[in-house]
């Protein structure tokens, strides 16, 4: 929601009135021949920002402390916004050869903005100014991001090595390598005042003009800086879906996944971006390895990922299932719930054949894993769940059907009750086999319960199922059951 003070100022600025520029800032810019160079660094443009704040101190109080300006200051702020619109509408290279006026607009815009709302809501007669669009595109195409680790400095060896790794990963489009490098220093990359203001004004002038610039991005750090410059998740996702830069797509996806809160699919389009990226099998496989190996880390991804999976090819489904790191978990495991959130969204959108394909892939992976059946060093001391339980229940219900699902449950119980006929090297081994068998039983037993109670969720969260035949004093003692 727009800040109430900014909303009132914008409403007043749309009405006819005086247009007055920032006197002190324009005076500070008068003797500078290349003012845009200063705006590429927040440190370098601090003096310009201070000149503005000295004249418009009430704006800073409104932005930071929420102090509402008096009526006279509100009118002064409105007059400033009218001046900014007028200057952009009539801007030309001939009228502003050193770009001092444009620099003043950029500084005033940065210092007047609240929650990145200003340029989205300001009146927009300057969209038809082709001179303005051209200079904004030129400014943005000249932007770059570098990490200075020249040989003449005493930069840490680890930093130099990280920059070198990123350069190699960037050149080869190694998305996993890029992600690992960005974990080290990507979060410290921000857009300069120049880049941020030029991006947001150009977004207001015309999204296609900004899209043309973004489609040319061929470097991960630059892509991250443009995500910061746009500063609006919905706009970033829209641009990423439309652009032809895989680096910007990745930066937007990464930002959306790591950002706090839950996105609304119909607004943000994260599912559309994922669907677009799934069309390239090798990249999709890597993305699943990066963002889906540990679903517990990425709650924000799940619903959008499930929606996207309803539109992908079988190979993309295989990559999704194969990427998940399987391990035994508790019923209340967060990663287990995250996978279920994804698969619920998939289930709601996919047709029957798509669902059956997904459930079959999940069941095959789950049964082959079998709670680390092939690992002799793995031990289970209690009944456990898995991350793929929701899908295995789906397999029992939609692939097997009621009779076959009941038979599968019966087979698991029969095999468990015959374990005493096998030879084991230790008591822990037979207990592990027993607990493993009962763990494999859980999704089939829950599927039977769901078939009898159609409103029950496919993910069992509160109960463990035990076969009736196991409730004897002998078996309880033998297998250390409570």
Tab-separated table of N, CA and C in Angstrom, residues 15 34 61 91 144 166 290 427:
chain	number	residue	atom	x	y	z
A	15	UNK	N	-2.551	17.868	-9.718
A	15	UNK	CA	-3.364	19.056	-9.956
A	15	UNK	C	-2.486	20.207	-10.439
A	34	UNK	N	30.566	16.433	-15.526
A	34	UNK	CA	30.117	15.053	-15.727
A	34	UNK	C	29.387	14.573	-14.470
A	61	UNK	N	12.307	13.443	6.927
A	61	UNK	CA	11.545	13.147	8.145
A	61	UNK	C	10.308	12.317	7.818
A	91	UNK	N	12.768	17.217	-21.781
A	91	UNK	CA	14.228	17.060	-21.784
A	91	UNK	C	14.757	16.765	-23.190
A	144	UNK	N	27.791	-1.301	-15.288
A	144	UNK	CA	28.571	-2.515	-15.069
A	144	UNK	C	28.777	-2.698	-13.579
A	166	UNK	N	33.574	-17.074	-10.144
A	166	UNK	CA	32.367	-16.490	-10.731
A	166	UNK	C	32.558	-16.210	-12.214
A	290	UNK	N	19.804	-26.911	-7.502
A	290	UNK	CA	20.088	-25.750	-6.662
A	290	UNK	C	18.945	-25.455	-5.703
A	427	UNK	N	20.759	-57.390	16.967
A	427	UNK	CA	19.374	-57.027	17.256
A	427	UNK	C	19.015	-55.695	16.600
